[in-house]
Amino acid sequence: MTKIAVFASGNGSNLQAIMEAIRGGELKATLAIVICDRPGAYCVKRAEQGGIPSLVFRPGDFEKKEDYEELIKQKLWKLEVEYLVLAGYMRMIGPTLLNSYPEKIINIHPSLLPLFPGKDAVGQALAAGVKESGVTIHYVDSGMDTGPIIAQEKVEILETDTGESLALKIHRLEHRLYPQVLQRILGKKEE
Ligand code: GRF
């Protein structure tokens, strides 16, 4: 079974969806570890409740990104992790991890990239007054939400939508789409 690591910084609802898909057999992978850059974040609790080990660190405790990414890399190598799955990880991935896992780092973003990269993509879409937004799953490169797109799916934005209702629609879509697309990627690898 392919080993994956999920990187998260906050709530971790996508982490939860991935754990459930693995448990249900829809996603054939082993979640070896959860990496979190925010001690106390709810995603760490979710990992614990799911019986998944976590590596939690405080970036401020390190002199530079390279130092904590080196620590993460050592851990991932030891566990023989093959894919890095970013799910609400609020940091750019640096060369230490990018060079060790070429085309093996995947991210989910709550907009139809290249539209609305960066923070608060839902708020950006509403502010722009567009009629649809969606979710993008893409490979990670050194840019901000710029890597090659793997999958996209749309959601309609209604006149009545608020930040909250749109975020909810997008999350629902993410929770279905991310495990499906991950399975497609990992399944191809097995062929
Ligand atoms: C998701 O909307 C994801 O697209 C973005 O960050 C959010 C994380 O949500 N990258 P959660 O922590 O998985 O609930």
Tab-separated table of C-alpha atoms in Angstrom, residues 34-162:
chain	number	residue	atom	x	y	z
A	34	VAL	CA	0.173	13.986	9.754
A	35	ILE	CA	2.490	16.994	9.601
A	36	CYS	CA	1.259	20.162	11.289
A	37	ASP	CA	2.943	23.525	11.741
A	38	ARG	CA	0.517	24.750	14.419
A	39	PRO	CA	0.548	23.160	17.842
A	40	GLY	CA	-3.020	22.943	19.132
A	41	ALA	CA	-4.669	22.905	15.690
A	42	TYR	CA	-7.743	20.702	15.466
A	43	CYS	CA	-6.183	18.579	12.702
A	44	VAL	CA	-3.751	17.189	15.293
A	45	LYS	CA	-6.665	16.066	17.423
A	46	ARG	CA	-8.311	14.433	14.411
A	47	ALA	CA	-5.085	12.540	13.688
A	48	GLU	CA	-4.871	11.402	17.286
A	49	GLN	CA	-8.489	10.245	17.280
A	50	GLY	CA	-7.828	8.330	14.070
A	51	GLY	CA	-4.768	6.669	15.573
A	52	ILE	CA	-2.401	8.418	13.168
A	53	PRO	CA	0.957	9.679	14.454
A	54	SER	CA	1.739	13.332	13.924
A	55	LEU	CA	4.764	15.551	13.691
A	56	VAL	CA	3.862	18.939	15.100
A	57	PHE	CA	6.362	21.755	14.997
A	58	ARG	CA	6.587	25.498	15.479
A	59	PRO	CA	8.327	27.160	12.534
A	60	GLY	CA	9.464	29.959	14.855
A	61	ASP	CA	11.627	27.458	16.735
A	62	PHE	CA	13.821	27.042	13.666
A	63	GLU	CA	16.234	29.463	12.102
A	64	LYS	CA	15.003	28.818	8.580
A	65	LYS	CA	12.520	26.822	6.496
A	66	GLU	CA	15.281	24.500	5.353
A	67	ASP	CA	15.851	23.383	8.951
A	68	TYR	CA	12.303	22.271	9.706
A	69	GLU	CA	11.817	20.850	6.227
A	70	GLU	CA	14.960	18.768	6.746
A	71	LEU	CA	13.441	17.396	9.944
A	72	ILE	CA	10.197	16.582	8.107
A	73	LYS	CA	12.131	14.980	5.258
A	74	GLN	CA	14.081	12.701	7.590
A	75	LYS	CA	10.856	11.598	9.213
A	76	LEU	CA	9.139	10.964	5.863
A	77	TRP	CA	12.089	8.993	4.553
A	78	LYS	CA	12.191	6.859	7.645
A	79	LEU	CA	8.511	6.059	7.201
A	80	GLU	CA	8.978	5.485	3.452
A	81	VAL	CA	6.322	8.021	2.568
A	82	GLU	CA	5.837	8.402	-1.184
A	83	TYR	CA	3.275	11.174	-1.550
A	84	LEU	CA	2.830	14.445	0.325
A	85	VAL	CA	-0.802	15.532	0.440
A	86	LEU	CA	-1.354	19.146	1.423
A	87	ALA	CA	-4.760	19.760	2.973
A	88	GLY	CA	-4.967	23.272	4.331
A	89	TYR	CA	-1.227	23.542	5.004
A	90	MET	CA	-0.687	27.284	5.108
A	91	ARG	CA	2.975	27.369	4.127
A	92	MET	CA	4.941	27.388	0.922
A	93	ILE	CA	6.906	24.199	0.332
A	94	GLY	CA	10.620	24.909	0.002
A	95	PRO	CA	13.329	23.313	-2.139
A	96	THR	CA	14.260	20.767	0.553
A	97	LEU	CA	10.945	18.936	0.158
A	98	LEU	CA	10.268	19.903	-3.473
A	99	ASN	CA	13.553	18.395	-4.650
A	100	SER	CA	13.083	15.225	-2.611
A	101	TYR	CA	9.535	14.610	-3.845
A	102	PRO	CA	9.342	15.795	-7.463
A	103	GLU	CA	5.743	15.490	-8.731
A	104	LYS	CA	4.809	13.760	-5.523
A	105	ILE	CA	3.400	16.762	-3.652
A	106	ILE	CA	-0.291	17.474	-4.182
A	107	ASN	CA	-2.424	20.379	-2.987
A	108	ILE	CA	-6.099	21.274	-2.910
A	109	HIS	CA	-7.196	24.864	-3.386
A	110	PRO	CA	-10.717	26.297	-3.007
A	111	SER	CA	-11.014	28.085	-6.362
A	112	LEU	CA	-10.736	27.395	-10.067
A	113	LEU	CA	-7.041	28.154	-10.437
A	114	PRO	CA	-5.440	30.212	-11.898
A	115	LEU	CA	-8.243	32.377	-10.503
A	116	PHE	CA	-7.955	33.464	-6.858
A	117	PRO	CA	-4.699	31.927	-5.663
A	118	GLY	CA	-3.406	32.516	-2.148
A	119	LYS	CA	-5.394	33.194	0.962
A	120	ASP	CA	-9.173	33.496	1.285
A	121	ALA	CA	-9.994	32.219	-2.185
A	122	VAL	CA	-13.686	32.009	-1.216
A	123	GLY	CA	-13.755	35.671	-0.161
A	124	GLN	CA	-11.864	36.652	-3.309
A	125	ALA	CA	-14.437	34.883	-5.512
A	126	LEU	CA	-17.350	36.579	-3.751
A	127	ALA	CA	-15.685	39.985	-3.922
A	128	ALA	CA	-15.088	39.502	-7.657
A	129	GLY	CA	-18.796	38.801	-8.191
A	130	VAL	CA	-18.199	35.704	-10.318
A	131	LYS	CA	-21.038	33.247	-10.972
A	132	GLU	CA	-19.024	30.133	-10.291
A	133	SER	CA	-15.997	29.002	-8.400
A	134	GLY	CA	-14.802	25.560	-7.419
A	135	VAL	CA	-11.945	23.381	-6.340
A	136	THR	CA	-8.577	22.655	-7.918
A	137	ILE	CA	-6.244	19.789	-7.147
A	138	HIS	CA	-2.742	20.337	-8.459
A	139	TYR	CA	0.885	19.341	-8.160
A	140	VAL	CA	2.928	21.690	-6.038
A	141	ASP	CA	5.805	23.682	-7.476
A	142	SER	CA	7.773	26.591	-6.066
A	143	GLY	CA	5.010	29.133	-6.812
A	144	MET	CA	1.895	30.027	-4.874
A	145	ASP	CA	-0.846	27.662	-6.171
A	146	THR	CA	0.766	27.553	-9.609
A	147	GLY	CA	1.658	23.888	-10.249
A	148	PRO	CA	0.188	21.646	-12.985
A	149	ILE	CA	-3.544	21.080	-12.553
A	150	ILE	CA	-4.727	17.515	-11.986
A	151	ALA	CA	-8.473	18.044	-11.514
A	152	GLN	CA	-11.031	20.822	-11.190
A	153	GLU	CA	-14.694	20.866	-10.386
A	154	LYS	CA	-17.104	23.797	-10.324
A	155	VAL	CA	-19.676	25.053	-7.856
A	156	GLU	CA	-22.314	27.601	-8.742
A	157	ILE	CA	-22.376	30.867	-6.808
A	158	LEU	CA	-25.903	32.091	-6.164
A	159	GLU	CA	-26.938	35.701	-5.470
A	160	THR	CA	-27.874	34.551	-1.989
A	161	ASP	CA	-24.529	32.927	-1.192
A	162	THR	CA	-22.520	34.247	1.717
